[in-house]
Amino acid sequence: MSPATDAPAVDDAGDGAPTTATVVGASGFAGGELLRLLADHPGFAVTGATSREYAGRSVGAVHPNLRDLDLRFSRPADVADDAVGVLFAAAPHGVAMEHVDTYRAAADLVVDLSADFRLDSAAAYDAWYDGHAAPDHLADAAYGLPEVNREAIADAALVAAGGCNATATILGCYPLAEAGLLDDADVVVDVKVGSSEGGAGGGRAASHAERSGVVRPYAATGHRHEAEIEAWLGTDVSFTAHAVDMVRGASATCHLLFDAAPSTGDLWSAYREAYGDEPFVELVGGGSGTYRYPEPKTVAGTNLAQVGFERDGDDRVVVFSAIDNVLKGAAGQALQAANVALGYAETAGLQRRGLHPVGSP
Amino acid sequence: MSPATDAPAVDDAGDGAPTTATVVGASGFAGGELLRLLADHPGFAVTGATSREYAGRSVGAVHPNLRDLDLRFSRPADVADDAVGVLFAAAPHGVAMEHVDTYRAAADLVVDLSADFRLDSAAAYDAWYDGHAAPDHLADAAYGLPEVNREAIADAALVAAGGCNATATILGCYPLAEAGLLDDADVVVDVKVGSSEGGAGGGRAASHAERSGVVRPYAATGHRHEAEIEAWLGTDVSFTAHAVDMVRGASATCHLLFDAAPSTGDLWSAYREAYGDEPFVELVGGGSGTYRYPEPKTVAGTNLAQVGFERDGDDRVVVFSAIDNVLKGAAGQALQAANVALGYAETAGLQRRGLHPVGSP
Amino acid sequence: MSPATDAPAVDDAGDGAPTTATVVGASGFAGGELLRLLADHPGFAVTGATSREYAGRSVGAVHPNLRDLDLRFSRPADVADDAVGVLFAAAPHGVAMEHVDTYRAAADLVVDLSADFRLDSAAAYDAWYDGHAAPDHLADAAYGLPEVNREAIADAALVAAGGCNATATILGCYPLAEAGLLDDADVVVDVKVGSSEGGAGGGRAASHAERSGVVRPYAATGHRHEAEIEAWLGTDVSFTAHAVDMVRGASATCHLLFDAAPSTGDLWSAYREAYGDEPFVELVGGGSGTYRYPEPKTVAGTNLAQVGFERDGDDRVVVFSAIDNVLKGAAGQALQAANVALGYAETAGLQRRGLHPVGSP
Amino acid sequence: MSPATDAPAVDDAGDGAPTTATVVGASGFAGGELLRLLADHPGFAVTGATSREYAGRSVGAVHPNLRDLDLRFSRPADVADDAVGVLFAAAPHGVAMEHVDTYRAAADLVVDLSADFRLDSAAAYDAWYDGHAAPDHLADAAYGLPEVNREAIADAALVAAGGCNATATILGCYPLAEAGLLDDADVVVDVKVGSSEGGAGGGRAASHAERSGVVRPYAATGHRHEAEIEAWLGTDVSFTAHAVDMVRGASATCHLLFDAAPSTGDLWSAYREAYGDEPFVELVGGGSGTYRYPEPKTVAGTNLAQVGFERDGDDRVVVFSAIDNVLKGAAGQALQAANVALGYAETAGLQRRGLHPVGSP
């Protein structure tokens, strides 16, 4: 299924009214980003934005880019009383599984941004996380990355947006997996991420004085995103994540070791086949100049993923992939999936362009 | 004259065709930003983008956010051959005055982003800069900050967009000058700016290793923007600029010393009177939370100016003002002025919202 | 009194044994810096390092630069049991005044880094802070900035190290005050500081995602350091502080407004007279090159203060001053004062040189 | 041979006079760092500091941390006239090979910081670089990393300090190579480096506006440091380097893929065996707290290398290594090697401790 870029941005099939939307966990970074995207999307009307900590306060008191919105945080319990078209759950891991029955009763479509519904069975979940509180919903949920799962999303009533590091990694390697080129490779994934991945708030390690200027291994081994990566790439991966000094951004360098690496032509064919029509994937193909490979700062503030690669003799291919973790890695992906599920143009509300120059957005 | 926010974004008065536009100096930061803004503005079609250094190359080779544009840099000399609706001149200071006759012959409207036409007489120019090459055009040029000069811009064929530091300072204090509240004040302006103010390229001092982490006085005294500031505020100012560690942003802290400071009520009245209807000025009024005053990072990527103040007993008022120097301080202001001059909706193409969280954009 | 740079670094007057030292609040930034300085100072032996939160853990678990020390945090209550030569109190404001009797019973010399004993009377304290718990000690305490108070420190048993922003400001303007040149000036102080000023830990506003890239007015008016500044400069000051993107560093720009500014010669004379023999003040005198004025990053990691100025016509002098807030603004100043009080060479343990290049230390 | 940490810091074997030293390329970052180290080292007296660009100017005009030195840059040609004990060559690659005869005639010991003499044959050099201008000296030169080549350095008259990225990588994996544990591993090295690696000056890509906030692959494949890495580790490596937002620092993450990974005990044994007595290698062993692995910012300003690892099931070991590229990766390593070659205490002049907190030094 190709992306429906020509579909209307608003639901013309119905009465033309925008879809009502609630954002749970709206004082967090992904929740705030959803509010921003929805505010400027013609197809939605935000009717609720919950926050345990800030209930009753203006959203602009937390998100200074939303001061013009006439919207206050409501209490999480208010969700039950407010039937909406779509509910975005942007709470920490473990919250959505506790409340999923309430969410689904309140909304026609639930898009969860946590890890709660990304794996397809209780067994898979237990292998990487602790016990699941609502395993019956797992089989129902569609993984929310349209580039790999568009058809299932179109039919889903429960969508689980992918993890940010997983999104960067999957988008980098998926075309090769689809083309069968990963079958003989060892896959090492070395990820560099910004501080917004840690979420709003944060303790001593997240403070500016401790976090500035770091190259800090924060998940040397055993990162939970490996589960979804391996599920979608169909192969084991060795995965290590490092915190670096940026706020937004996830960059995955995938080192693929081969006995006989695919040719450059076969690699390009695989990427063009997979992404030729994708509105949010940009292939970055080397060349001269300063920006020859994917870089997170060039996609900051956008829903784009940049993907590029370099062949290293006959035994290695290095794939680079870069996203804005708050957007393509969270809120943007969630909205893109909602567009798909609701029959809106897939790019509606997500066509913001990156900046140049830009520091560390 | 109030801002024409309801005007059409495209020129319906004519044949409905977009206005053709050339950007001179398009490989620089402000020039690239103009290309970005114009690409997404329904009222313009870019027909030329000149660069001495990069003529013949794709604009995406320099500006990685413009890779999707089918546009190559042309030579500066090509300007003469290409009649357009509007020419934006984003070259370094001194270039536009050499070529202004060519520019005006080629375009119905010229918007210059340099300092060449900001002052209204050769004498004023000579006092702050070196001799002017085309003084006859000075009286013709309209200062391009709509918030203080909208009517003149609407009638102008030559517009001189204000300097970035001057824009931040003027927007901070103009309401008080208009209300007569500055007459008895000593004005000290302490500005903090990002590295993009230095323009693309740059030598040793601009390198990342030397420029990172600085609080560097780069214009202790005698900054040339004082000339336009004093012209628009009607008073002398003491001005010092510091480079700090951000890429985009200009923040002006104006310390106003009084024998008897205006009351808080009078101050608010002055700001509301001046900016109540302005689409690109946001008054930031203290309160609690992290973001109580104007901050450049909250307006990064936008055409907004944030303005706020605090009264310090009876003898001082501190005014804070923050802009994105590449947008409201350069390319955004230029496009806003062009919208005014061409009768487009003033906000057309400029309604991008800021991000949260955001690092140092 | 000139600095005793030729005195021994160890106490040869006695038995040659190092002075025993306790650091209270040793898990904080200034406390950790004191541990670092004392570890490499031949005249001290650290016998206690207290922390409420980390008692029992290795100091290297908190301060990664101290992993080689064989030292664990003790409990604050342990101070009472351990008679030492000197006690450095690096706890938050309000703690030292509660425990000062205990501290002084345990140690021959107490050096407090908080604001508790910086002002010389309960009345002065009450005007800027809340009520004082141990006002009887106030008259006893010597302000700990040797450049302005060396003789009193030499005789003191209780020393109050100055505030970081106050230190930068006082060192910038003190020579002019001493020379009588400030009497006719209006003084505006615009300070830019790093995130380490907020101390270890920190909440949402201090997190990397919110704090990166800021120019954030955090004390628009009414900063408590004004009290000590005005006490030592003998004049009122208008003071505003901004958080900027660095970890260490405080930079004060003092705008001095005159009817008739002193001559450049008189200004240089005043600075040379005051600082000609000072081992920790460096006059930075313009010239060409990138580093023409004081900059906090060039003194980062050192106990130096850089001071420089520029005359702006006849009506303004701009003074620039830069320190490392954790060193000259806290732990370094405290150790320098202890050296003075104990008769050690004043520079002992403090002769570290800055780095070039350096980012945002 | 164990490090001679008890040897005198000055040459007591002779007349007690310090060794005279010239630094070629002294206006660069590594050259300036050498001047700093030598200025505070009791065993050296700097008699020359050459710079093509800055000859005749004070070293403090370029390196603001050296303003107190009474030293001006001389011309490169002056080297021939000035017999010295040691000549440090810190010029760009290709310069030392052109002038090595002059250098060796002028100095008893030459320590080159470029890549010119790191490989042991013209054939090896040609395979990675272009033709060598002085291949006869290659067999003479000792690779300058004492941890792997101490005995050869002690006897050498020509020392080639290792590359910064190579140093980080070799120090991370050398103990495993020595223990025979690398024989069956595939080695993927993913390096993150600061902007000072690019050297002083720099063009558009190195400017603060373009370089800030990046995760930029700058050597996707074919990095020349692979040559020395493979020579010292005895195995092929897959190597990719990324520029990240720091000024100083190189961090190597070495992913070692095994069919059957060594046990944790065997890994620890190998590291303790190799580094138990090394004064400049710190094993960082996990644990709790914020700083559980090697981090470049904790060794910034020091000559330390931090090394740590994590075992990932039976098929991967991840090794982390961090250095300050200007010190352990260049000037510090060069001085450490000179100490060895001259019979000084190996740690003389290099015992500076890191800072906490610290930003991006």
Tab-separated table of N, CA and C in Angstrom, chain B residues 57-154:
chain	number	residue	atom	x	y	z
B	57	ARG	N	26.037	24.874	-8.538
B	57	ARG	CA	25.751	23.715	-7.677
B	57	ARG	C	24.328	23.766	-7.154
B	58	SER	N	23.863	22.611	-6.733
B	58	SER	CA	22.515	22.518	-6.186
B	58	SER	C	22.433	23.254	-4.860
B	59	VAL	N	21.322	23.929	-4.601
B	59	VAL	CA	21.186	24.613	-3.309
B	59	VAL	C	21.218	23.606	-2.156
B	60	GLY	N	20.789	22.392	-2.412
B	60	GLY	CA	20.805	21.382	-1.360
B	60	GLY	C	22.197	20.950	-0.947
B	61	ALA	N	23.194	21.226	-1.775
B	61	ALA	CA	24.573	20.883	-1.399
B	61	ALA	C	25.077	21.786	-0.288
B	62	VAL	N	24.483	22.972	-0.178
B	62	VAL	CA	24.885	23.914	0.865
B	62	VAL	C	23.885	23.906	2.016
B	63	HIS	N	22.610	23.891	1.663
B	63	HIS	CA	21.542	23.935	2.668
B	63	HIS	C	20.877	22.562	2.704
B	64	PRO	N	21.227	21.725	3.650
B	64	PRO	CA	20.747	20.333	3.601
B	64	PRO	C	19.246	20.205	3.822
B	65	ASN	N	18.600	21.273	4.236
B	65	ASN	CA	17.136	21.226	4.394
B	65	ASN	C	16.398	21.552	3.101
B	66	LEU	N	17.165	21.809	2.038
B	66	LEU	CA	16.539	22.193	0.764
B	66	LEU	C	16.870	21.204	-0.348
B	67	ARG	N	17.215	19.975	0.049
B	67	ARG	CA	17.615	18.999	-0.964
B	67	ARG	C	16.503	18.661	-1.929
B	68	ASP	N	15.257	18.821	-1.502
B	68	ASP	CA	14.147	18.465	-2.379
B	68	ASP	C	13.859	19.538	-3.430
B	69	LEU	N	14.476	20.717	-3.300
B	69	LEU	CA	14.215	21.777	-4.276
B	69	LEU	C	15.000	21.516	-5.558
B	70	ASP	N	14.357	21.747	-6.675
B	70	ASP	CA	15.025	21.593	-7.968
B	70	ASP	C	15.576	22.967	-8.354
B	71	LEU	N	16.693	23.343	-7.746
B	71	LEU	CA	17.199	24.712	-7.891
B	71	LEU	C	18.713	24.706	-7.750
B	72	ARG	N	19.376	25.400	-8.665
B	72	ARG	CA	20.833	25.543	-8.597
B	72	ARG	C	21.197	27.008	-8.407
B	73	PHE	N	22.334	27.230	-7.749
B	73	PHE	CA	22.811	28.601	-7.610
B	73	PHE	C	23.198	29.154	-8.978
B	74	SER	N	22.832	30.396	-9.225
B	74	SER	CA	23.246	31.091	-10.435
B	74	SER	C	24.345	32.095	-10.078
B	75	ARG	N	24.871	32.757	-11.112
B	75	ARG	CA	25.924	33.744	-10.863
B	75	ARG	C	25.291	35.095	-10.527
B	76	PRO	N	25.952	35.867	-9.698
B	76	PRO	CA	25.410	37.191	-9.373
B	76	PRO	C	25.116	38.019	-10.621
B	77	ALA	N	25.942	37.856	-11.660
B	77	ALA	CA	25.732	38.657	-12.872
B	77	ALA	C	24.432	38.307	-13.581
B	78	ASP	N	23.900	37.113	-13.261
B	78	ASP	CA	22.662	36.709	-13.919
B	78	ASP	C	21.469	37.558	-13.514
B	79	VAL	N	21.625	38.285	-12.429
B	79	VAL	CA	20.504	39.081	-11.926
B	79	VAL	C	20.016	40.066	-12.974
B	80	ALA	N	20.982	40.654	-13.691
B	80	ALA	CA	20.613	41.707	-14.638
B	80	ALA	C	19.681	41.215	-15.731
B	81	ASP	N	19.750	39.902	-15.983
B	81	ASP	CA	19.006	39.386	-17.137
B	81	ASP	C	17.609	38.892	-16.794
B	82	ASP	N	17.240	39.005	-15.584
B	82	ASP	CA	16.065	38.272	-15.146
B	82	ASP	C	15.105	39.210	-14.410
B	83	ALA	N	14.138	39.738	-15.129
B	83	ALA	CA	13.172	40.628	-14.491
B	83	ALA	C	12.274	39.836	-13.549
B	84	VAL	N	12.160	40.305	-12.315
B	84	VAL	CA	11.372	39.588	-11.312
B	84	VAL	C	10.490	40.560	-10.550
B	85	GLY	N	9.579	39.985	-9.815
B	85	GLY	CA	8.723	40.812	-8.975
B	85	GLY	C	9.459	41.371	-7.777
B	86	VAL	N	10.265	40.516	-7.152
B	86	VAL	CA	10.972	40.967	-5.946
B	86	VAL	C	12.381	40.386	-5.942
B	87	LEU	N	13.316	41.207	-5.529
B	87	LEU	CA	14.694	40.742	-5.360
B	87	LEU	C	15.071	40.925	-3.895
B	88	PHE	N	15.459	39.831	-3.274
B	88	PHE	CA	15.971	39.892	-1.911
B	88	PHE	C	17.497	39.875	-1.982
B	89	ALA	N	18.142	40.881	-1.419
B	89	ALA	CA	19.600	40.955	-1.434
B	89	ALA	C	20.120	40.570	-0.060
B	90	ALA	N	20.757	39.407	0.022
B	90	ALA	CA	21.259	38.892	1.291
B	90	ALA	C	22.776	38.760	1.255
B	91	ALA	N	23.417	39.687	0.576
B	91	ALA	CA	24.874	39.677	0.468
B	91	ALA	C	25.477	40.448	1.646
B	92	PRO	N	26.776	40.329	1.855
B	92	PRO	CA	27.417	41.086	2.946
B	92	PRO	C	27.267	42.590	2.742
B	93	HIS	N	27.486	43.329	3.831
B	93	HIS	CA	27.397	44.778	3.777
B	93	HIS	C	28.307	45.316	2.670
B	94	GLY	N	27.811	46.282	1.923
B	94	GLY	CA	28.604	46.927	0.887
B	94	GLY	C	28.317	46.427	-0.510
B	95	VAL	N	27.748	45.246	-0.618
B	95	VAL	CA	27.466	44.699	-1.950
B	95	VAL	C	26.233	45.362	-2.566
B	96	ALA	N	25.178	45.472	-1.796
B	96	ALA	CA	23.921	45.986	-2.362
B	96	ALA	C	24.083	47.418	-2.855
B	97	MET	N	24.852	48.224	-2.117
B	97	MET	CA	24.981	49.609	-2.568
B	97	MET	C	25.719	49.704	-3.904
B	98	GLU	N	26.580	48.735	-4.171
B	98	GLU	CA	27.274	48.732	-5.459
B	98	GLU	C	26.340	48.350	-6.606
B	99	HIS	N	25.356	47.537	-6.325
B	99	HIS	CA	24.531	46.970	-7.390
B	99	HIS	C	23.071	47.416	-7.340
B	100	VAL	N	22.788	48.393	-6.530
B	100	VAL	CA	21.379	48.722	-6.309
B	100	VAL	C	20.683	49.174	-7.590
B	101	ASP	N	21.390	49.841	-8.465
B	101	ASP	CA	20.739	50.240	-9.718
B	101	ASP	C	20.336	49.018	-10.535
B	102	THR	N	21.224	48.055	-10.601
B	102	THR	CA	20.899	46.812	-11.302
B	102	THR	C	19.710	46.108	-10.653
B	103	TYR	N	19.759	46.029	-9.330
B	103	TYR	CA	18.675	45.351	-8.612
B	103	TYR	C	17.327	46.024	-8.903
B	104	ARG	N	17.324	47.353	-8.829
B	104	ARG	CA	16.047	48.052	-8.982
B	104	ARG	C	15.558	48.022	-10.421
B	105	ALA	N	16.502	47.919	-11.335
B	105	ALA	CA	16.070	47.770	-12.730
B	105	ALA	C	15.462	46.392	-12.976
B	106	ALA	N	15.963	45.408	-12.252
B	106	ALA	CA	15.511	44.038	-12.491
B	106	ALA	C	14.222	43.705	-11.753
B	107	ALA	N	13.944	44.412	-10.654
B	107	ALA	CA	12.835	43.993	-9.787
B	107	ALA	C	11.927	45.163	-9.435
B	108	ASP	N	10.656	44.876	-9.326
B	108	ASP	CA	9.716	45.910	-8.896
B	108	ASP	C	9.943	46.287	-7.438
B	109	LEU	N	10.325	45.319	-6.652
B	109	LEU	CA	10.554	45.541	-5.221
B	109	LEU	C	11.911	44.960	-4.859
B	110	VAL	N	12.736	45.735	-4.172
B	110	VAL	CA	14.024	45.244	-3.682
B	110	VAL	C	13.984	45.272	-2.152
B	111	VAL	N	14.295	44.133	-1.554
B	111	VAL	CA	14.400	44.072	-0.096
B	111	VAL	C	15.838	43.708	0.234
B	112	ASP	N	16.535	44.643	0.837
B	112	ASP	CA	17.947	44.426	1.156
B	112	ASP	C	18.090	44.059	2.634
B	113	LEU	N	18.870	43.034	2.919
B	113	LEU	CA	19.051	42.594	4.302
B	113	LEU	C	20.338	43.134	4.921
B	114	SER	N	21.137	43.840	4.151
B	114	SER	CA	22.394	44.367	4.705
B	114	SER	C	22.143	45.708	5.392
B	115	ALA	N	23.230	46.315	5.860
B	115	ALA	CA	23.124	47.611	6.535
B	115	ALA	C	23.099	48.771	5.546
B	116	ASP	N	23.183	48.474	4.248
B	116	ASP	CA	23.463	49.550	3.288
B	116	ASP	C	22.401	50.640	3.224
B	117	PHE	N	21.149	50.283	3.446
B	117	PHE	CA	20.087	51.290	3.260
B	117	PHE	C	19.241	51.496	4.522
B	118	ARG	N	19.793	51.177	5.662
B	118	ARG	CA	19.013	51.302	6.905
B	118	ARG	C	18.945	52.728	7.439
B	119	LEU	N	19.949	53.535	7.135
B	119	LEU	CA	19.973	54.900	7.654
B	119	LEU	C	19.473	55.844	6.570
B	120	ASP	N	18.986	56.984	6.971
B	120	ASP	CA	18.244	57.774	5.992
B	120	ASP	C	19.039	58.875	5.309
B	121	SER	N	20.342	58.963	5.566
B	121	SER	CA	21.126	59.993	4.884
B	121	SER	C	22.572	59.548	4.785
B	122	ALA	N	23.265	60.108	3.809
B	122	ALA	CA	24.679	59.798	3.665
B	122	ALA	C	25.458	60.235	4.903
B	123	ALA	N	25.026	61.317	5.504
B	123	ALA	CA	25.735	61.807	6.691
B	123	ALA	C	25.604	60.805	7.836
B	124	ALA	N	24.407	60.321	8.045
B	124	ALA	CA	24.218	59.342	9.111
B	124	ALA	C	25.027	58.077	8.803
B	125	TYR	N	25.034	57.682	7.547
B	125	TYR	CA	25.797	56.493	7.184
B	125	TYR	C	27.289	56.701	7.431
B	126	ASP	N	27.802	57.846	6.999
B	126	ASP	CA	29.231	58.097	7.170
B	126	ASP	C	29.637	58.136	8.633
B	127	ALA	N	28.716	58.539	9.484
B	127	ALA	CA	29.062	58.637	10.899
B	127	ALA	C	29.319	57.261	11.512
B	128	TRP	N	28.728	56.224	10.950
B	128	TRP	CA	28.850	54.888	11.542
B	128	TRP	C	29.591	53.901	10.653
B	129	TYR	N	29.542	54.133	9.346
B	129	TYR	CA	30.195	53.219	8.414
B	129	TYR	C	31.156	54.046	7.556
B	130	ASP	N	31.689	53.454	6.492
B	130	ASP	CA	32.495	54.216	5.559
B	130	ASP	C	31.598	54.792	4.465
B	131	GLY	N	32.172	55.515	3.547
B	131	GLY	CA	31.387	56.235	2.556
B	131	GLY	C	30.400	55.367	1.791
B	132	HIS	N	29.277	55.946	1.419
B	132	HIS	CA	28.207	55.218	0.753
B	132	HIS	C	28.330	55.366	-0.754
B	133	ALA	N	28.158	54.252	-1.467
B	133	ALA	CA	28.349	54.259	-2.916
B	133	ALA	C	27.110	54.707	-3.683
B	134	ALA	N	25.968	54.722	-3.052
B	134	ALA	CA	24.728	55.063	-3.771
B	134	ALA	C	23.806	55.862	-2.851
B	135	PRO	N	24.277	57.003	-2.403
B	135	PRO	CA	23.515	57.751	-1.390
B	135	PRO	C	22.151	58.229	-1.888
B	136	ASP	N	21.965	58.330	-3.207
B	136	ASP	CA	20.684	58.826	-3.713
B	136	ASP	C	19.517	57.908	-3.373
B	137	HIS	N	19.824	56.653	-3.112
B	137	HIS	CA	18.738	55.715	-2.803
B	137	HIS	C	18.338	55.745	-1.331
B	138	LEU	N	19.147	56.385	-0.507
B	138	LEU	CA	18.902	56.288	0.937
B	138	LEU	C	17.530	56.841	1.335
B	139	ALA	N	17.202	57.990	0.779
B	139	ALA	CA	15.936	58.609	1.193
B	139	ALA	C	14.736	57.789	0.729
B	140	ASP	N	14.952	57.018	-0.314
B	140	ASP	CA	13.920	56.173	-0.895
B	140	ASP	C	13.584	54.951	-0.067
B	141	ALA	N	14.582	54.476	0.705
B	141	ALA	CA	14.451	53.168	1.348
B	141	ALA	C	13.607	53.254	2.615
B	142	ALA	N	12.760	52.262	2.800
B	142	ALA	CA	11.952	52.167	4.016
B	142	ALA	C	12.591	51.146	4.958
B	143	TYR	N	12.771	51.525	6.217
B	143	TYR	CA	13.280	50.580	7.216
B	143	TYR	C	12.265	49.454	7.346
B	144	GLY	N	12.757	48.211	7.348
B	144	GLY	CA	11.874	47.091	7.071
B	144	GLY	C	11.213	46.409	8.250
B	145	LEU	N	11.188	47.042	9.402
B	145	LEU	CA	10.566	46.410	10.567
B	145	LEU	C	9.105	46.848	10.634
B	146	PRO	N	8.168	45.992	10.241
B	146	PRO	CA	6.772	46.425	10.131
B	146	PRO	C	6.199	46.969	11.437
B	147	GLU	N	6.626	46.448	12.566
B	147	GLU	CA	6.051	46.884	13.832
B	147	GLU	C	6.289	48.370	14.096
B	148	VAL	N	7.296	48.941	13.455
B	148	VAL	CA	7.554	50.369	13.677
B	148	VAL	C	7.410	51.191	12.400
B	149	ASN	N	7.223	50.532	11.253
B	149	ASN	CA	7.288	51.292	9.995
B	149	ASN	C	6.397	50.687	8.926
B	150	ARG	N	5.239	50.164	9.337
B	150	ARG	CA	4.408	49.405	8.398
B	150	ARG	C	3.913	50.236	7.215
B	151	GLU	N	3.492	51.454	7.477
B	151	GLU	CA	2.901	52.253	6.395
B	151	GLU	C	3.920	52.595	5.321
B	152	ALA	N	5.119	52.936	5.750
B	152	ALA	CA	6.141	53.281	4.765
B	152	ALA	C	6.529	52.063	3.928
B	153	ILE	N	6.572	50.920	4.588
B	153	ILE	CA	6.913	49.692	3.849
B	153	ILE	C	5.873	49.395	2.770
B	154	ALA	N	4.617	49.621	3.117
B	154	ALA	CA	3.539	49.301	2.176
B	154	ALA	C	3.694	50.072	0.865
